[in-house]
């Protein structure tokens, strides 16, 4: 049987992790996979997470199954974190999922069940796994322009022109904040225009919110998602707790479906439960329970928010330092976009050859499309990167 299997192309981001590990150079710099690292290169367990885990260890008296949708308290806490009071709770169906990727996968499966003919529109570029899962599920897909190579900002005119071709019932995948891989994001007024266009076209948005709290702050980063949910009859939201709670390996995420009314939300909920049952039965619980413990305890929540702010500000500081450094080295403002981008990533606009040169000559690892993880830097490595960018002729 297994001899019939075809070779699989490895995931580019995960392959880069491996190549980095195998590089013997001591001064190598990992700007690949989207994992937060502090100035010493560690991905720490957040203080509130440690405290919540301790509390759970002391008080949890069973590990029996939760419901198929996960712990209802997790659903309520995440609905509040992501949506605030934008939509009535009775309109929201939700399932806990294995990470944000699990939420994206379940969203796409729901779309395939409800509207098999719908095309899923993705930004060009998008997180490569979006395209990969869509292809794997055989879902019709198309892309809309997003990144302007010249300005390294959003090609908003191109985006609007392409979204103008979306058919009624099609799905448009949007990054709620901190666009991956580019770091370029829509302005608030541009979100309004996108929402009006989706409404006019009768499209259903699928918002991927993987970096809430990494851009401009917890509620600022949810603002676009809230506008989408508040402005349209239906939408899907895949939210991840991997980055903002730093619990990557716990696989904690949620899929929310905002339905037209309570009756449709109930039917949608039953379908989401069904999908969990088919794919893995009950969702993982430990990370979700840690998140719920933090979000529902005022002291833990305050400490988590404070540490998340430290993380966010450290990335902003590195962005500014890198942009300043490049300003000095190039005597120009052409890298100022790095300070305007938000989240973990910036696509710096290097060619694959330049990316390869930086890896070979300076031991700097970024994804082949020149996406770099800002959190992989520290105050000492920023000038090294700046010099390598200039030496590679970017
Ligand atoms: C990334 O884009 O690097 C992260 O979302 C990690 C992943 O799974 O690819």
PDB file of C-alpha atoms and ligand atoms in Angstrom, residues 13 33-34 127 180 211 243 345 371, ligand 1:
ATOM      1  CA  UNK A  13       8.612  27.188   6.771  1.00  0.00           C
ATOM      2  CA  UNK A  33       9.086  30.256  11.755  1.00  0.00           C
ATOM      3  CA  UNK A  34       6.586  32.568  13.448  1.00  0.00           C
ATOM      4  CA  UNK A 127       0.183  32.042   4.747  1.00  0.00           C
ATOM      5  CA  UNK A 180       1.245  36.879   7.406  1.00  0.00           C
ATOM      6  CA  UNK A 211      -1.845  37.464  16.128  1.00  0.00           C
ATOM      7  CA  UNK A 243       1.046  33.370  19.804  1.00  0.00           C
ATOM      8  CA  UNK A 345       6.542  39.505  10.089  1.00  0.00           C
ATOM      9  CA  UNK A 371       9.488  37.118   5.099  1.00  0.00           C
TER      10      UNK A 371
HETATM   11  C1  LIG B   1       4.301  30.795  10.610  1.00  0.00           C
HETATM   12  O1  LIG B   1       3.686  31.289   9.658  1.00  0.00           O
HETATM   13  O2  LIG B   1       5.543  30.759  10.671  1.00  0.00           O
HETATM   14  C2  LIG B   1       3.526  30.239  11.766  1.00  0.00           C
HETATM   15  O3  LIG B   1       2.175  30.445  11.591  1.00  0.00           O
HETATM   16  C3  LIG B   1       3.883  28.839  12.063  1.00  0.00           C
HETATM   17  C4  LIG B   1       3.388  27.876  11.038  1.00  0.00           C
HETATM   18  O4  LIG B   1       2.722  26.917  11.440  1.00  0.00           O
HETATM   19  O5  LIG B   1       3.668  28.044   9.850  1.00  0.00           O
END
